[in-house]
């Protein structure tokens, strides 16, 4: 059974992208995990990874082992679960990272219900607007906004992420309301910045079905969406937001939506996970729960439908 355990470790390294993340998932030290991988390579007589300073890359032999070994290990795990009567049991600890604002506003209120449904499950949440390396930091799952990068991760859509341009009534009284996207160039705009740089080119769909873009400027920028929202509420400028982030402010009149005939692109809120983790019962349970409560008609949109 040692070789099966080493095969499991190898597949976790491949899926999670690092020995340290795989070691954490198995409650092993990095030193022990490294020794076991070396043992597996010696027994098979091949190198399974090319090691660089930043990442492990599978060799052709490693890819062949993964292709043929993964189904064998999954079948054995399924048989073991059936014999133990624990197949599909939601247990263990789920480590999930998600947007700070979205997690606080919309996910946190639902967690007591989720935890009550799954009394054997522990939950570790990491809230941040920074991009998190799931593999490197050992997370099972991320809830992310916007277009998915081609990262080799598996994603499942949870809800549409409609975006709007907004400003406070005070700002609009002082500076006037833009009627076309081009007029935004003459306004104070609030710019979100991050690991991909400043998001200072705003793209809009035109009423005729085309697209237009404008480069905006402003004195305020931040990598935190809540700071952009706070600045918008206090009249510092015009911002673009996910609708879920400002729905209550729009309904209460603290913000006004601008350019209603020129829509910002709609993206998606998605659950993103390394391939192997997405099949785990604890991960499936959490993703299914979010789809159940957000899905086709998320609560931030339903409040408008009820008016």
mmCIF file of N, CA, C and O in Angstrom, residues 39-120:
data_model
loop_
_atom_site.group_PDB
_atom_site.id
_atom_site.type_symbol
_atom_site.label_atom_id
_atom_site.label_comp_id
_atom_site.label_asym_id
_atom_site.label_seq_id
_atom_site.Cartn_x
_atom_site.Cartn_y
_atom_site.Cartn_z
ATOM 1 N N UNK A 39 11.437 8.386 -3.413
ATOM 2 C CA UNK A 39 11.324 6.927 -3.329
ATOM 3 C C UNK A 39 10.520 6.379 -4.499
ATOM 4 O O UNK A 39 10.889 5.365 -5.114
ATOM 5 N N UNK A 40 9.417 7.046 -4.843
ATOM 6 C CA UNK A 40 8.598 6.589 -5.958
ATOM 7 C C UNK A 40 9.392 6.661 -7.255
ATOM 8 O O UNK A 40 9.319 5.735 -8.087
ATOM 9 N N UNK A 41 10.150 7.708 -7.450
ATOM 10 C CA UNK A 41 10.965 7.826 -8.661
ATOM 11 C C UNK A 41 12.022 6.722 -8.720
ATOM 12 O O UNK A 41 12.272 6.143 -9.792
ATOM 13 N N UNK A 42 12.647 6.415 -7.582
ATOM 14 C CA UNK A 42 13.654 5.353 -7.563
ATOM 15 C C UNK A 42 13.033 4.008 -7.899
ATOM 16 O O UNK A 42 13.577 3.223 -8.677
ATOM 17 N N UNK A 43 11.868 3.724 -7.317
ATOM 18 C CA UNK A 43 11.222 2.434 -7.551
ATOM 19 C C UNK A 43 10.780 2.285 -9.000
ATOM 20 O O UNK A 43 10.833 1.179 -9.559
ATOM 21 N N UNK A 44 10.336 3.384 -9.616
ATOM 22 C CA UNK A 44 9.884 3.320 -11.006
ATOM 23 C C UNK A 44 11.044 3.473 -11.990
ATOM 24 O O UNK A 44 10.906 3.135 -13.169
ATOM 25 N N UNK A 45 12.141 4.021 -11.511
ATOM 26 C CA UNK A 45 13.310 4.200 -12.381
ATOM 27 C C UNK A 45 13.174 5.332 -13.372
ATOM 28 O O UNK A 45 13.840 5.320 -14.415
ATOM 29 N N UNK A 46 12.326 6.325 -13.070
ATOM 30 C CA UNK A 46 12.132 7.470 -13.959
ATOM 31 C C UNK A 46 12.014 8.737 -13.121
ATOM 32 O O UNK A 46 11.705 8.685 -11.928
ATOM 33 N N UNK A 47 12.257 9.866 -13.777
ATOM 34 C CA UNK A 47 11.975 11.150 -13.134
ATOM 35 C C UNK A 47 10.535 11.544 -13.444
ATOM 36 O O UNK A 47 10.092 11.472 -14.591
ATOM 37 N N UNK A 48 9.816 11.967 -12.424
ATOM 38 C CA UNK A 48 8.411 12.332 -12.588
ATOM 39 C C UNK A 48 8.217 13.837 -12.763
ATOM 40 O O UNK A 48 7.210 14.273 -13.321
ATOM 41 N N UNK A 49 9.147 14.629 -12.264
ATOM 42 C CA UNK A 49 9.045 16.087 -12.356
ATOM 43 C C UNK A 49 10.377 16.679 -12.777
ATOM 44 O O UNK A 49 11.445 16.186 -12.408
ATOM 45 N N UNK A 50 10.291 17.753 -13.542
ATOM 46 C CA UNK A 50 11.423 18.648 -13.752
ATOM 47 C C UNK A 50 11.285 19.766 -12.731
ATOM 48 O O UNK A 50 10.271 20.465 -12.703
ATOM 49 N N UNK A 51 12.279 19.935 -11.905
ATOM 50 C CA UNK A 51 12.195 20.899 -10.818
ATOM 51 C C UNK A 51 12.889 22.199 -11.208
ATOM 52 O O UNK A 51 14.052 22.199 -11.587
ATOM 53 N N UNK A 52 12.143 23.324 -11.114
ATOM 54 C CA UNK A 52 12.715 24.651 -11.313
ATOM 55 C C UNK A 52 12.633 25.396 -9.994
ATOM 56 O O UNK A 52 12.108 24.887 -9.004
ATOM 57 N N UNK A 53 13.138 26.617 -9.984
ATOM 58 C CA UNK A 53 13.135 27.379 -8.734
ATOM 59 C C UNK A 53 11.731 27.790 -8.312
ATOM 60 O O UNK A 53 11.495 28.055 -7.139
ATOM 61 N N UNK A 54 10.784 27.814 -9.263
ATOM 62 C CA UNK A 54 9.445 28.323 -8.939
ATOM 63 C C UNK A 54 8.364 27.257 -9.001
ATOM 64 O O UNK A 54 7.345 27.373 -8.333
ATOM 65 N N UNK A 55 8.557 26.203 -9.773
ATOM 66 C CA UNK A 55 7.445 25.273 -9.960
ATOM 67 C C UNK A 55 7.956 23.921 -10.437
ATOM 68 O O UNK A 55 9.046 23.807 -10.988
ATOM 69 N N UNK A 56 7.149 22.889 -10.178
ATOM 70 C CA UNK A 56 7.430 21.553 -10.679
ATOM 71 C C UNK A 56 6.667 21.342 -11.983
ATOM 72 O O UNK A 56 5.483 21.678 -12.074
ATOM 73 N N UNK A 57 7.342 20.767 -12.964
ATOM 74 C CA UNK A 57 6.701 20.479 -14.244
ATOM 75 C C UNK A 57 6.801 18.975 -14.494
ATOM 76 O O UNK A 57 7.893 18.400 -14.404
ATOM 77 N N UNK A 58 5.680 18.306 -14.779
ATOM 78 C CA UNK A 58 5.738 16.851 -14.984
ATOM 79 C C UNK A 58 6.524 16.483 -16.235
ATOM 80 O O UNK A 58 6.433 17.159 -17.268
ATOM 81 N N UNK A 59 7.287 15.423 -16.134
ATOM 82 C CA UNK A 59 7.976 14.858 -17.298
ATOM 83 C C UNK A 59 6.979 14.049 -18.119
ATOM 84 O O UNK A 59 5.858 13.773 -17.657
ATOM 85 N N UNK A 60 7.331 13.642 -19.324
ATOM 86 C CA UNK A 60 6.430 12.751 -20.077
ATOM 87 C C UNK A 60 6.088 11.487 -19.293
ATOM 88 O O UNK A 60 4.947 11.003 -19.352
ATOM 89 N N UNK A 61 7.069 10.947 -18.546
ATOM 90 C CA UNK A 61 6.786 9.768 -17.728
ATOM 91 C C UNK A 61 5.811 10.103 -16.604
ATOM 92 O O UNK A 61 4.949 9.291 -16.259
ATOM 93 N N UNK A 62 5.957 11.323 -16.034
ATOM 94 C CA UNK A 62 5.024 11.741 -14.993
ATOM 95 C C UNK A 62 3.607 11.885 -15.512
ATOM 96 O O UNK A 62 2.636 11.480 -14.855
ATOM 97 N N UNK A 63 3.474 12.449 -16.710
ATOM 98 C CA UNK A 63 2.143 12.585 -17.312
ATOM 99 C C UNK A 63 1.530 11.222 -17.601
ATOM 100 O O UNK A 63 0.315 11.013 -17.408
ATOM 101 N N UNK A 64 2.362 10.276 -18.053
ATOM 102 C CA UNK A 64 1.855 8.927 -18.325
ATOM 103 C C UNK A 64 1.398 8.255 -17.036
ATOM 104 O O UNK A 64 0.357 7.572 -17.010
ATOM 105 N N UNK A 65 2.157 8.444 -15.952
ATOM 106 C CA UNK A 65 1.758 7.863 -14.671
ATOM 107 C C UNK A 65 0.440 8.462 -14.197
ATOM 108 O O UNK A 65 -0.443 7.743 -13.709
ATOM 109 N N UNK A 66 0.280 9.768 -14.360
ATOM 110 C CA UNK A 66 -0.964 10.414 -13.945
ATOM 111 C C UNK A 66 -2.148 9.914 -14.759
ATOM 112 O O UNK A 66 -3.230 9.640 -14.217
ATOM 113 N N UNK A 67 -1.951 9.772 -16.080
ATOM 114 C CA UNK A 67 -3.047 9.360 -16.951
ATOM 115 C C UNK A 67 -3.540 7.959 -16.614
ATOM 116 O O UNK A 67 -4.742 7.703 -16.591
ATOM 117 N N UNK A 68 -2.631 7.053 -16.329
ATOM 118 C CA UNK A 68 -3.033 5.673 -16.076
ATOM 119 C C UNK A 68 -3.239 5.396 -14.583
ATOM 120 O O UNK A 68 -4.013 4.505 -14.220
ATOM 121 N N UNK A 69 -2.536 6.148 -13.738
ATOM 122 C CA UNK A 69 -2.633 5.873 -12.315
ATOM 123 C C UNK A 69 -3.819 6.519 -11.640
ATOM 124 O O UNK A 69 -4.355 5.984 -10.667
ATOM 125 N N UNK A 70 -4.269 7.676 -12.161
ATOM 126 C CA UNK A 70 -5.372 8.371 -11.510
ATOM 127 C C UNK A 70 -6.660 7.536 -11.485
ATOM 128 O O UNK A 70 -7.290 7.407 -10.432
ATOM 129 N N UNK A 71 -7.075 6.942 -12.614
ATOM 130 C CA UNK A 71 -8.297 6.125 -12.558
ATOM 131 C C UNK A 71 -8.177 4.946 -11.598
ATOM 132 O O UNK A 71 -9.165 4.591 -10.929
ATOM 133 N N UNK A 72 -7.001 4.353 -11.505
ATOM 134 C CA UNK A 72 -6.819 3.232 -10.582
ATOM 135 C C UNK A 72 -6.977 3.690 -9.143
ATOM 136 O O UNK A 72 -7.656 3.027 -8.333
ATOM 137 N N UNK A 73 -6.369 4.815 -8.801
ATOM 138 C CA UNK A 73 -6.465 5.315 -7.428
ATOM 139 C C UNK A 73 -7.888 5.752 -7.107
ATOM 140 O O UNK A 73 -8.388 5.495 -6.002
ATOM 141 N N UNK A 74 -8.560 6.404 -8.053
ATOM 142 C CA UNK A 74 -9.937 6.832 -7.816
ATOM 143 C C UNK A 74 -10.859 5.632 -7.615
ATOM 144 O O UNK A 74 -11.766 5.661 -6.775
ATOM 145 N N UNK A 75 -10.647 4.567 -8.382
ATOM 146 C CA UNK A 75 -11.459 3.369 -8.219
ATOM 147 C C UNK A 75 -11.229 2.743 -6.852
ATOM 148 O O UNK A 75 -12.172 2.301 -6.184
ATOM 149 N N UNK A 76 -9.973 2.722 -6.404
ATOM 150 C CA UNK A 76 -9.670 2.174 -5.086
ATOM 151 C C UNK A 76 -10.294 3.027 -3.986
ATOM 152 O O UNK A 76 -10.859 2.496 -3.023
ATOM 153 N N UNK A 77 -10.210 4.364 -4.130
ATOM 154 C CA UNK A 77 -10.813 5.243 -3.131
ATOM 155 C C UNK A 77 -12.325 5.067 -3.082
ATOM 156 O O UNK A 77 -12.940 5.081 -2.012
ATOM 157 N N UNK A 78 -12.942 4.905 -4.257
ATOM 158 C CA UNK A 78 -14.385 4.688 -4.300
ATOM 159 C C UNK A 78 -14.767 3.375 -3.633
ATOM 160 O O UNK A 78 -15.749 3.301 -2.869
ATOM 161 N N UNK A 79 -13.987 2.316 -3.909
ATOM 162 C CA UNK A 79 -14.239 1.032 -3.275
ATOM 163 C C UNK A 79 -14.087 1.132 -1.765
ATOM 164 O O UNK A 79 -14.914 0.600 -1.001
ATOM 165 N N UNK A 80 -13.048 1.823 -1.312
ATOM 166 C CA UNK A 80 -12.820 1.977 0.128
ATOM 167 C C UNK A 80 -13.984 2.722 0.780
ATOM 168 O O UNK A 80 -14.450 2.339 1.856
ATOM 169 N N UNK A 81 -14.451 3.794 0.112
ATOM 170 C CA UNK A 81 -15.567 4.555 0.680
ATOM 171 C C UNK A 81 -16.835 3.714 0.746
ATOM 172 O O UNK A 81 -17.590 3.767 1.726
ATOM 173 N N UNK A 82 -17.090 2.909 -0.294
ATOM 174 C CA UNK A 82 -18.273 2.057 -0.294
ATOM 175 C C UNK A 82 -18.203 1.024 0.835
ATOM 176 O O UNK A 82 -19.198 0.764 1.522
ATOM 177 N N UNK A 83 -17.034 0.422 1.016
ATOM 178 C CA UNK A 83 -16.881 -0.586 2.056
ATOM 179 C C UNK A 83 -17.027 0.021 3.441
ATOM 180 O O UNK A 83 -17.569 -0.609 4.363
ATOM 181 N N UNK A 84 -16.566 1.244 3.602
ATOM 182 C CA UNK A 84 -16.667 1.912 4.897
ATOM 183 C C UNK A 84 -18.029 2.577 5.099
ATOM 184 O O UNK A 84 -18.341 3.058 6.196
ATOM 185 N N UNK A 85 -18.823 2.655 4.038
ATOM 186 C CA UNK A 85 -20.130 3.306 4.138
ATOM 187 C C UNK A 85 -20.041 4.804 4.235
ATOM 188 O O UNK A 85 -20.943 5.458 4.765
ATOM 189 N N UNK A 86 -18.947 5.396 3.733
ATOM 190 C CA UNK A 86 -18.767 6.845 3.831
ATOM 191 C C UNK A 86 -18.764 7.521 2.471
ATOM 192 O O UNK A 86 -18.361 8.678 2.356
ATOM 193 N N UNK A 87 -19.167 6.797 1.421
ATOM 194 C CA UNK A 87 -19.153 7.389 0.092
ATOM 195 C C UNK A 87 -20.028 8.642 0.063
ATOM 196 O O UNK A 87 -21.196 8.610 0.446
ATOM 197 N N UNK A 88 -19.457 9.744 -0.390
ATOM 198 C CA UNK A 88 -20.205 10.989 -0.483
ATOM 199 C C UNK A 88 -20.326 11.747 0.818
ATOM 200 O O UNK A 88 -21.004 12.779 0.866
ATOM 201 N N UNK A 89 -19.673 11.318 1.879
ATOM 202 C CA UNK A 89 -19.786 12.003 3.163
ATOM 203 C C UNK A 89 -19.096 13.359 3.092
ATOM 204 O O UNK A 89 -17.961 13.476 2.632
ATOM 205 N N UNK A 90 -19.764 14.386 3.569
ATOM 206 C CA UNK A 90 -19.206 15.736 3.610
ATOM 207 C C UNK A 90 -18.555 15.915 4.969
ATOM 208 O O UNK A 90 -19.227 16.094 5.988
ATOM 209 N N UNK A 91 -17.238 15.847 4.990
ATOM 210 C CA UNK A 91 -16.506 15.898 6.249
ATOM 211 C C UNK A 91 -15.126 16.485 5.988
ATOM 212 O O UNK A 91 -14.747 16.764 4.849
ATOM 213 N N UNK A 92 -14.374 16.680 7.059
ATOM 214 C CA UNK A 92 -13.037 17.250 6.944
ATOM 215 C C UNK A 92 -13.083 18.753 7.097
ATOM 216 O O UNK A 92 -13.987 19.310 7.743
ATOM 217 N N UNK A 93 -12.118 19.444 6.504
ATOM 218 C CA UNK A 93 -12.052 20.903 6.540
ATOM 219 C C UNK A 93 -11.986 21.436 5.119
ATOM 220 O O UNK A 93 -11.143 21.001 4.325
ATOM 221 N N UNK A 94 -12.865 22.352 4.802
ATOM 222 C CA UNK A 94 -12.888 22.996 3.493
ATOM 223 C C UNK A 94 -12.169 24.327 3.605
ATOM 224 O O UNK A 94 -12.553 25.189 4.408
ATOM 225 N N UNK A 95 -11.130 24.526 2.797
ATOM 226 C CA UNK A 95 -10.384 25.778 2.765
ATOM 227 C C UNK A 95 -10.779 26.533 1.499
ATOM 228 O O UNK A 95 -10.523 26.082 0.389
ATOM 229 N N UNK A 96 -11.422 27.688 1.698
ATOM 230 C CA UNK A 96 -11.948 28.441 0.556
ATOM 231 C C UNK A 96 -11.503 29.895 0.650
ATOM 232 O O UNK A 96 -11.477 30.481 1.734
ATOM 233 N N UNK A 97 -11.133 30.481 -0.491
ATOM 234 C CA UNK A 97 -10.784 31.896 -0.558
ATOM 235 C C UNK A 97 -11.778 32.603 -1.475
ATOM 236 O O UNK A 97 -12.210 32.035 -2.486
ATOM 237 N N UNK A 98 -12.144 33.824 -1.111
ATOM 238 C CA UNK A 98 -13.147 34.546 -1.888
ATOM 239 C C UNK A 98 -12.975 36.046 -1.708
ATOM 240 O O UNK A 98 -12.309 36.507 -0.772
ATOM 241 N N UNK A 99 -13.581 36.798 -2.613
ATOM 242 C CA UNK A 99 -13.550 38.253 -2.564
ATOM 243 C C UNK A 99 -14.014 38.753 -1.212
ATOM 244 O O UNK A 99 -15.024 38.297 -0.673
ATOM 245 N N UNK A 100 -13.265 39.722 -0.660
ATOM 246 C CA UNK A 100 -13.592 40.221 0.669
ATOM 247 C C UNK A 100 -15.001 40.808 0.724
ATOM 248 O O UNK A 100 -15.786 40.488 1.630
ATOM 249 N N UNK A 101 -15.341 41.667 -0.229
ATOM 250 C CA UNK A 101 -16.653 42.314 -0.194
ATOM 251 C C UNK A 101 -17.766 41.311 -0.449
ATOM 252 O O UNK A 101 -18.770 41.273 0.275
ATOM 253 N N UNK A 102 -17.626 40.483 -1.481
ATOM 254 C CA UNK A 102 -18.676 39.520 -1.803
ATOM 255 C C UNK A 102 -18.851 38.523 -0.661
ATOM 256 O O UNK A 102 -19.979 38.176 -0.293
ATOM 257 N N UNK A 103 -17.743 38.059 -0.101
ATOM 258 C CA UNK A 103 -17.837 37.106 1.000
ATOM 259 C C UNK A 103 -18.545 37.690 2.203
ATOM 260 O O UNK A 103 -19.402 37.043 2.810
ATOM 261 N N UNK A 104 -18.183 38.921 2.545
ATOM 262 C CA UNK A 104 -18.789 39.548 3.726
ATOM 263 C C UNK A 104 -20.268 39.852 3.509
ATOM 264 O O UNK A 104 -21.106 39.630 4.385
ATOM 265 N N UNK A 105 -20.621 40.370 2.308
ATOM 266 C CA UNK A 105 -21.986 40.826 2.071
ATOM 267 C C UNK A 105 -22.959 39.692 1.794
ATOM 268 O O UNK A 105 -24.111 39.720 2.258
ATOM 269 N N UNK A 106 -22.519 38.664 1.020
ATOM 270 C CA UNK A 106 -23.475 37.702 0.505
ATOM 271 C C UNK A 106 -23.239 36.267 0.944
ATOM 272 O O UNK A 106 -24.202 35.497 1.076
ATOM 273 N N UNK A 107 -21.993 35.882 1.189
ATOM 274 C CA UNK A 107 -21.723 34.497 1.582
ATOM 275 C C UNK A 107 -21.810 34.324 3.095
ATOM 276 O O UNK A 107 -22.397 33.354 3.589
ATOM 277 N N UNK A 108 -21.248 35.252 3.842
ATOM 278 C CA UNK A 108 -21.216 35.125 5.299
ATOM 279 C C UNK A 108 -22.601 34.897 5.913
ATOM 280 O O UNK A 108 -22.757 34.027 6.784
ATOM 281 N N UNK A 109 -23.651 35.630 5.497
ATOM 282 C CA UNK A 109 -24.970 35.383 6.104
ATOM 283 C C UNK A 109 -25.512 33.981 5.866
ATOM 284 O O UNK A 109 -26.394 33.521 6.613
ATOM 285 N N UNK A 110 -25.015 33.281 4.831
ATOM 286 C CA UNK A 110 -25.511 31.941 4.510
ATOM 287 C C UNK A 110 -24.755 30.825 5.235
ATOM 288 O O UNK A 110 -25.219 29.680 5.250
ATOM 289 N N UNK A 111 -23.585 31.138 5.806
ATOM 290 C CA UNK A 111 -22.738 30.087 6.351
ATOM 291 C C UNK A 111 -23.369 29.314 7.508
ATOM 292 O O UNK A 111 -23.163 28.101 7.613
ATOM 293 N N UNK A 112 -24.133 29.959 8.421
ATOM 294 C CA UNK A 112 -24.773 29.151 9.479
ATOM 295 C C UNK A 112 -25.665 28.042 8.918
ATOM 296 O O UNK A 112 -25.673 26.927 9.446
ATOM 297 N N UNK A 113 -26.406 28.327 7.851
ATOM 298 C CA UNK A 113 -27.256 27.302 7.236
ATOM 299 C C UNK A 113 -26.410 26.195 6.631
ATOM 300 O O UNK A 113 -26.718 25.005 6.795
ATOM 301 N N UNK A 114 -25.331 26.564 5.939
ATOM 302 C CA UNK A 114 -24.460 25.554 5.333
ATOM 303 C C UNK A 114 -23.826 24.672 6.400
ATOM 304 O O UNK A 114 -23.782 23.450 6.256
ATOM 305 N N UNK A 115 -23.340 25.272 7.471
ATOM 306 C CA UNK A 115 -22.687 24.496 8.523
ATOM 307 C C UNK A 115 -23.687 23.592 9.237
ATOM 308 O O UNK A 115 -23.361 22.471 9.640
ATOM 309 N N UNK A 116 -24.919 24.062 9.379
ATOM 310 C CA UNK A 116 -25.945 23.225 10.015
ATOM 311 C C UNK A 116 -26.273 22.005 9.164
ATOM 312 O O UNK A 116 -26.572 20.931 9.691
ATOM 313 N N UNK A 117 -26.203 22.155 7.854
ATOM 314 C CA UNK A 117 -26.461 21.018 6.964
ATOM 315 C C UNK A 117 -25.359 19.967 7.044
ATOM 316 O O UNK A 117 -25.593 18.789 6.781
ATOM 317 N N UNK A 118 -24.148 20.399 7.376
ATOM 318 C CA UNK A 118 -22.991 19.499 7.322
ATOM 319 C C UNK A 118 -22.226 19.563 8.640
ATOM 320 O O UNK A 118 -21.157 20.194 8.729
ATOM 321 N N UNK A 119 -22.747 18.931 9.676
ATOM 322 C CA UNK A 119 -22.149 19.058 11.013
ATOM 323 C C UNK A 119 -20.757 18.446 11.145
ATOM 324 O O UNK A 119 -20.055 18.738 12.107
ATOM 325 N N UNK A 120 -20.337 17.602 10.201
ATOM 326 C CA UNK A 120 -19.005 17.002 10.278
ATOM 327 C C UNK A 120 -17.950 17.805 9.521
ATOM 328 O O UNK A 120 -16.785 17.409 9.466
#
